[in-house]
mmCIF file of C-alpha atoms in Angstrom:
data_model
loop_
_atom_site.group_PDB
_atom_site.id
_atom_site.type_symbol
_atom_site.label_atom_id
_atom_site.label_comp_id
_atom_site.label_asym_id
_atom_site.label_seq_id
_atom_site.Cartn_x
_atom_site.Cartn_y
_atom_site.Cartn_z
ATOM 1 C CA UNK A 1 57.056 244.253 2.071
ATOM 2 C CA UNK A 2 56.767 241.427 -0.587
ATOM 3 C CA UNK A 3 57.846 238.175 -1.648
ATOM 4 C CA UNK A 4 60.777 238.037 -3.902
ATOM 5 C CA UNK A 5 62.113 234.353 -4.582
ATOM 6 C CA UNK A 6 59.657 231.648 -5.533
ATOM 7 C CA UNK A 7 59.663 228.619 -4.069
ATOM 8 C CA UNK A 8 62.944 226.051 -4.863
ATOM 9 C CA UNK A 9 64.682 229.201 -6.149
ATOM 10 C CA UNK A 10 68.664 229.088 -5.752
ATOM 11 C CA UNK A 11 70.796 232.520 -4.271
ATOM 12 C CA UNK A 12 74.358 232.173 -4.374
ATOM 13 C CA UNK A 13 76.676 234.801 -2.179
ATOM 14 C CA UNK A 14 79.502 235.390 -3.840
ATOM 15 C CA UNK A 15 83.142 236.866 -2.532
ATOM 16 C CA UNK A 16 86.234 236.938 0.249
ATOM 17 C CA UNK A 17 86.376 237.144 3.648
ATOM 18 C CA UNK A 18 83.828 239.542 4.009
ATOM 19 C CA UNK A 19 81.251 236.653 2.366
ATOM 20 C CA UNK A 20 82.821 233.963 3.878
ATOM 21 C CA UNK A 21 82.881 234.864 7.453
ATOM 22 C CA UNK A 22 84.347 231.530 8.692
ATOM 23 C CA UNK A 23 81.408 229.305 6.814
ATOM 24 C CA UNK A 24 81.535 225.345 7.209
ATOM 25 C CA UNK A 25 82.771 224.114 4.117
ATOM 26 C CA UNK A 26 82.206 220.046 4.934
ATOM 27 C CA UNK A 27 78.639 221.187 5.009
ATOM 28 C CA UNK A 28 77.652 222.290 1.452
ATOM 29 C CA UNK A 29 74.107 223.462 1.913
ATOM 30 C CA UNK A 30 71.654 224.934 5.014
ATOM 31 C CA UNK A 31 72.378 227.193 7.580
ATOM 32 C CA UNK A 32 75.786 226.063 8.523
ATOM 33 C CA UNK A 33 77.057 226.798 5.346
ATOM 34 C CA UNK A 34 76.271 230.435 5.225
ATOM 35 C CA UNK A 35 78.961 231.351 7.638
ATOM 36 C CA UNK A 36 78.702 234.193 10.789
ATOM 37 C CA UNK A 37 78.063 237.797 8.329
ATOM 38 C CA UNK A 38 75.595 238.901 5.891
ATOM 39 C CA UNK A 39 74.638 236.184 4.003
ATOM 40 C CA UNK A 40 73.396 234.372 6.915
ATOM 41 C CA UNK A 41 71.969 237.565 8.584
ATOM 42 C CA UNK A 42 69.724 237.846 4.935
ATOM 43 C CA UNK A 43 68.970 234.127 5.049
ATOM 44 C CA UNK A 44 67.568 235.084 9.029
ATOM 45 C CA UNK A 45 65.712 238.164 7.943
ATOM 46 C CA UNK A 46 64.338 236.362 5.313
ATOM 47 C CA UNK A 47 63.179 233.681 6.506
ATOM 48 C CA UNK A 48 61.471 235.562 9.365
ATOM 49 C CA UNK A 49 59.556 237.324 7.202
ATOM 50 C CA UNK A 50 58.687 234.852 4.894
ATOM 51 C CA UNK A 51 58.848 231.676 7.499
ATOM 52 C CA UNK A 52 57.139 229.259 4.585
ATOM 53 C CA UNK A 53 58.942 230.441 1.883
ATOM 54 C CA UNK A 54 61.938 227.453 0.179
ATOM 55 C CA UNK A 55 64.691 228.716 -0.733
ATOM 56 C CA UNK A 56 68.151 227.557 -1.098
ATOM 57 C CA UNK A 57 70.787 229.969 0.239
ATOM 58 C CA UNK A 58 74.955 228.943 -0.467
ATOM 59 C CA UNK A 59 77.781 230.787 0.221
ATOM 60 C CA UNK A 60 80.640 230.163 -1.696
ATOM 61 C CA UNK A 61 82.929 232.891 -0.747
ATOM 62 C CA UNK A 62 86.566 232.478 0.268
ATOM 63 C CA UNK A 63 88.636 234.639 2.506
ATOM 64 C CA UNK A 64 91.717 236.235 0.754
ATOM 65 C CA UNK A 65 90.078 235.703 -2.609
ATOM 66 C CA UNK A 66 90.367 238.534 -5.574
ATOM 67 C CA UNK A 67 88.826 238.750 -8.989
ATOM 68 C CA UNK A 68 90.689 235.996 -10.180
ATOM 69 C CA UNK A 69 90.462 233.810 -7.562
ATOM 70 C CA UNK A 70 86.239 233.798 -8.707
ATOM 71 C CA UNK A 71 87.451 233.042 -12.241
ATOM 72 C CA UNK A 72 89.600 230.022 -11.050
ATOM 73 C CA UNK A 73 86.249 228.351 -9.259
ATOM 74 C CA UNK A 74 83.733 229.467 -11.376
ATOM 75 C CA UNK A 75 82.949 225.598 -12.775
ATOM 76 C CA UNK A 76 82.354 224.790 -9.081
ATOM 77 C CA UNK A 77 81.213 227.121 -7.252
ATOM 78 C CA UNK A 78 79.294 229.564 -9.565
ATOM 79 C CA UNK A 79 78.019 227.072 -12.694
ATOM 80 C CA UNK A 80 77.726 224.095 -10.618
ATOM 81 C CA UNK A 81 75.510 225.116 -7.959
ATOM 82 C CA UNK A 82 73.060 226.910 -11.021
ATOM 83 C CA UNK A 83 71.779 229.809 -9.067
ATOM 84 C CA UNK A 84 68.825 231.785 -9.819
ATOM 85 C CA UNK A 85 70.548 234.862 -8.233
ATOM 86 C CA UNK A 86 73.815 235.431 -7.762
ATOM 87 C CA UNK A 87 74.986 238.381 -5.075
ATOM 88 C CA UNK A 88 78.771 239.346 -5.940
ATOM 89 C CA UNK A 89 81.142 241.143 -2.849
ATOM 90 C CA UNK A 90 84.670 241.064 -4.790
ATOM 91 C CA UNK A 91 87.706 243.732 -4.871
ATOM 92 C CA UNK A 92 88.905 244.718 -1.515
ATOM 93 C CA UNK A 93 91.469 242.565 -1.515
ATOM 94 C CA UNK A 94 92.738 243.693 -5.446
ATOM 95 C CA UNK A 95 93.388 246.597 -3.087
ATOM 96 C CA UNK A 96 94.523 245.584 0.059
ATOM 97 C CA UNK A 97 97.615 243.220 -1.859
ATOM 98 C CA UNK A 98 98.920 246.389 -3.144
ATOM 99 C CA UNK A 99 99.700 247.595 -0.024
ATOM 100 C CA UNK A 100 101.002 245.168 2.227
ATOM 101 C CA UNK A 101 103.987 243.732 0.578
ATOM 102 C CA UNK A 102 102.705 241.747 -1.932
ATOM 103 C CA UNK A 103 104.336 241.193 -5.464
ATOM 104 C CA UNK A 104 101.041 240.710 -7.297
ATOM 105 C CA UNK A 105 100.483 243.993 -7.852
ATOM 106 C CA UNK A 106 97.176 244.606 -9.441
ATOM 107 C CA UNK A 107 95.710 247.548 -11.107
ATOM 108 C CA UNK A 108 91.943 248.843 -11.479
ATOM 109 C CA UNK A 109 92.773 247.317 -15.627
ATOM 110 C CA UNK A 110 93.445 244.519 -14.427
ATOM 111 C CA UNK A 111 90.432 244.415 -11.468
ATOM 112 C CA UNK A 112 87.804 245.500 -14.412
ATOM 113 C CA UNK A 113 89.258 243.223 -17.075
ATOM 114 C CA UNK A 114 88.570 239.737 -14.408
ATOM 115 C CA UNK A 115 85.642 241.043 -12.997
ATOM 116 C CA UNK A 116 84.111 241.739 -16.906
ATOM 117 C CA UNK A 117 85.202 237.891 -17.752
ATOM 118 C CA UNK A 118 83.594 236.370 -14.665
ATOM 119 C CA UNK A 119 80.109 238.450 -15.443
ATOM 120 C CA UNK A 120 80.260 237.575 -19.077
ATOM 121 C CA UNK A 121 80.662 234.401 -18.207
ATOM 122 C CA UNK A 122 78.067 234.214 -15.869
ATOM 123 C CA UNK A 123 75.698 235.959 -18.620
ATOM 124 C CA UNK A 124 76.350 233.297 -21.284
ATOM 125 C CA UNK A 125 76.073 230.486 -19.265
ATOM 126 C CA UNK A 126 73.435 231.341 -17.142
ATOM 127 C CA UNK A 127 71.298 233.872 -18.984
ATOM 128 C CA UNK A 128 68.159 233.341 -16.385
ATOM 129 C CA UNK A 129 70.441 234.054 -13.168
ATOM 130 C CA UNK A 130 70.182 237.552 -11.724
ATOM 131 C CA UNK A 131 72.927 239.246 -10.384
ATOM 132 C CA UNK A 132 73.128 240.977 -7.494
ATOM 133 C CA UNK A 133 76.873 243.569 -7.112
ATOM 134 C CA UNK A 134 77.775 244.933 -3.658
ATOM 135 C CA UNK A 135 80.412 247.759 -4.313
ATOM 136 C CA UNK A 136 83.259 246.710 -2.683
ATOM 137 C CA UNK A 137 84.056 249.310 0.892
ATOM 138 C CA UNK A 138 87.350 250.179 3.371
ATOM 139 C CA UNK A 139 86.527 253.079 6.100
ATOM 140 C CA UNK A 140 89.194 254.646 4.876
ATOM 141 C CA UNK A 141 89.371 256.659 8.065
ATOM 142 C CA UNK A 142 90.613 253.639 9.598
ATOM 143 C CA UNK A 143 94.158 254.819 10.289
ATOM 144 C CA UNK A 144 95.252 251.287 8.744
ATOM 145 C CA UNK A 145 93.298 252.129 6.267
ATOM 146 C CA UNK A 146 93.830 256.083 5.201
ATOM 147 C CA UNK A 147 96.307 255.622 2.067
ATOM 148 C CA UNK A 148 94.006 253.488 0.060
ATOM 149 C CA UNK A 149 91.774 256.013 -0.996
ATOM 150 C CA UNK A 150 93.130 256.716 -4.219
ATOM 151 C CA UNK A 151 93.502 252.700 -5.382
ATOM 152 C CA UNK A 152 90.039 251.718 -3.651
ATOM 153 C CA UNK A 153 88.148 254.804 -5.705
ATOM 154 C CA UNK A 154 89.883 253.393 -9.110
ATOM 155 C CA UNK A 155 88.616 249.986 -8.334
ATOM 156 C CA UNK A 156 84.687 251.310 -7.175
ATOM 157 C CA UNK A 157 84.603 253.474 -10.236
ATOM 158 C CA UNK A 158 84.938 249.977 -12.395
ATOM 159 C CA UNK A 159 82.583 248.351 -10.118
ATOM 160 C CA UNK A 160 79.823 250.438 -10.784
ATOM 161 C CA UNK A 161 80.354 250.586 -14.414
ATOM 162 C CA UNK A 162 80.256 247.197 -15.017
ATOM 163 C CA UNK A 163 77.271 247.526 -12.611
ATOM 164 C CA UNK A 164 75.521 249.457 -14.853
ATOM 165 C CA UNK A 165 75.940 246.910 -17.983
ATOM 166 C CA UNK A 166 75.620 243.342 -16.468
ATOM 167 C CA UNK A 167 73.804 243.744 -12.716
ATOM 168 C CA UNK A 168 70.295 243.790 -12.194
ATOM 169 C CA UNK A 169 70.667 245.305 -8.983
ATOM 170 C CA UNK A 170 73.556 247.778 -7.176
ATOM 171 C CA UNK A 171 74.504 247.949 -4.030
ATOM 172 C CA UNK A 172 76.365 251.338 -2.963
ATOM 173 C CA UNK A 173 78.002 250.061 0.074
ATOM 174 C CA UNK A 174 81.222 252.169 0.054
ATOM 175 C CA UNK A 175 78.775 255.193 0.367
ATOM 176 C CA UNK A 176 76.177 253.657 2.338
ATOM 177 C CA UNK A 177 78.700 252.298 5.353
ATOM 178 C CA UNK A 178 80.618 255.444 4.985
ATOM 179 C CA UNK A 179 77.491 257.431 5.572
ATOM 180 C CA UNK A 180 76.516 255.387 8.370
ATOM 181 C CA UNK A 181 80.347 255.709 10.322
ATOM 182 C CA UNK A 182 79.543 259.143 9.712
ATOM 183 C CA UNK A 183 76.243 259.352 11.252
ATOM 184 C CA UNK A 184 75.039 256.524 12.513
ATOM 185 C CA UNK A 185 77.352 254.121 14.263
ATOM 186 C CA UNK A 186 80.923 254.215 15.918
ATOM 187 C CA UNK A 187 83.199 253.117 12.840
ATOM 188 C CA UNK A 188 84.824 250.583 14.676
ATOM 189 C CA UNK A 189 81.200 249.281 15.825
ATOM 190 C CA UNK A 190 81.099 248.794 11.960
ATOM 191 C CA UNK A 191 84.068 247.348 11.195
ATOM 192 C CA UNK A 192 86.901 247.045 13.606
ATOM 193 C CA UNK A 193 90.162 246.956 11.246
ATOM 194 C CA UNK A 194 88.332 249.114 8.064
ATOM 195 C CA UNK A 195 87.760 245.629 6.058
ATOM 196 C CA UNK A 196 85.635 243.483 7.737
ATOM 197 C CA UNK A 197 82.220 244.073 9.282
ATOM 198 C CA UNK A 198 81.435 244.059 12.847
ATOM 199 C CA UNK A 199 77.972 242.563 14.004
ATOM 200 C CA UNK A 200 76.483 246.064 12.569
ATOM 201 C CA UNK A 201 78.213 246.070 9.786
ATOM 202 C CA UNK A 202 76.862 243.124 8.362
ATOM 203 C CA UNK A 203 73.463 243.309 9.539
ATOM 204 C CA UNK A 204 73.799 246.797 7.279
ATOM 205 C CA UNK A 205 74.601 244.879 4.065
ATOM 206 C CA UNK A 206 72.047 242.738 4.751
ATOM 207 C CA UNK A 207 69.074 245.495 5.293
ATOM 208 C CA UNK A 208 70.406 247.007 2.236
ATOM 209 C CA UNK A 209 70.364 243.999 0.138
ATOM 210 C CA UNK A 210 66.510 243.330 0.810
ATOM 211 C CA UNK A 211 66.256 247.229 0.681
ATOM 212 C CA UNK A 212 67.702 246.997 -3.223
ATOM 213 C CA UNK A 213 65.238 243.430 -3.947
ATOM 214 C CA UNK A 214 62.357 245.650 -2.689
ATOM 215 C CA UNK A 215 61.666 243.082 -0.253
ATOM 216 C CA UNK A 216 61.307 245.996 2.408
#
C-alpha cells in the first residue's frame, strides 16, 4: 500500500450515469458532490487509508451522456476544474441509443473519432494531467442486455486502443465485472438492469481503480 496523490492534488471522474450516480450538482466540491457509486466509494477508501492526505475529488459526470456530450462541456467541466488526474467512464450509452429507438445512431467511427478529440484535447491543454480510462461494460447476459454484444465489442475494441496511446492507466472492466458475474457475485447483485452497478458493482470499480494506481 502507498500514497499516490500529493497533497492539494485535483482527480476529476469523468462519464454518464454510471459516474454520476445521482451527485448534487448545487454543491460543486466535497463529498456531496461525488454522488452514491464509485467515485465516492474511491474518495471513502481513500481517505481511510490515507485519513491526512488533501485531496480534491469532483465528479462531473452526467447521466445519459455519450462521447459527445464530454466534448460539449469540456471548457467547464474538464479544463475548468484543471485536474491533476482525470478518470474517464464513457460509451455505454453510444451503445445503448442504438438500440432503443433512437435516431442518433452512432457507430464505433464515430465513438473512436469523439473520444480521440476529447483526449487530444485533454493532452494539449493539460499536458501534466493523468488520465485514468475505465473500459466501458453491459453483462450482456442480462436478457435486456443479450443483443448488444456485437456493437458493445466494436466500441471496447476502440477503447482500449486509444487506451494504449493517450491513458496512463487501463481499466479492463468489461472483463473484470464479467469475470466476477461469472464467479464471484450474483449478476444482478452487480448490476441489476446490465448497465448500472449495484452496491457491489461499484465498490468493484473502485478496488480496481486503486488496484491499477498501485495504491493496493
Amino acid at each position: 500500500m502507498k500514497r499516490f496523490f500529493e497533497d492539494g492534488m485535483t482527480m476529476l471522474f469523468q462519464g454518464d450515469s454510471v459516474t454520476d450516480t445521482g451527485r448534487n450538482r448545487d454543491i460543486p466540491e466535497g463529498p456531496e458532490c461525488l454522488g452514491e457509486g464509485y467515485p465516492k466509494v474511491f474518495q471513502q477508501l481513500y481517505d481511510a487509508l490515507f485519513p491526512a492526505n488533501k485531496v480534491r475529488f469532483v465528479n462531473r459526470g452526467v447521466s445519459g451522456n455519450r462521447t459527445n456530450h464530454l466534448l460539449d462541456r469540456y471548457d467547464e467541466d474538464f479544463k475548468a476544474v484543471k485536474p491533476d488526474v482525470i478518470s474517464i467512464m464513457i460509451g455505454i450509452n453510444n451503445t445503448w441509443r442504438n438500440f432503443d429507438g433512437g435516431d442518433d445512431y452512432c457507430s464505433a467511427e464515430r465513438f473512436e473519432a469523439e473520444y480521440e478529440e476529447l483526449l487530444a484535447k485533454i493532452k494539449t491543454d493539460m499536458p501534466d494531467a493523468k488520465i485514468m480510462i475505465i473500459e466501458q461494460f453491459a453483462l450482456t447476459a442480462h436478457p435486456d442486455r443479450n443483443t448488444w454484444q456485437e456493437d458493445l465489442d466494436a466500441k471496447r475494441d476502440a477503447t482500449r486502443k486509444l487506451a494504449f496511446k493517450y491513458a496512463d492507466w487501463f481499466v479492463p472492466m468489461y472483463d473484470i465485472i464479467t469475470d466476477a458475474s461469472e464467479n464471484d457475485f450474483d449478476l444482478y447483485e452487480l448490476s441489476p438492469d446490465g448497465v448500472h452497478p449495484g452496491a457491489t458493482g461499484h465498490s468493484l470499480i473502485a478496488i480496481e481503480m486503486l488496484k491499477a494506481f498501485d495504491i493496493i
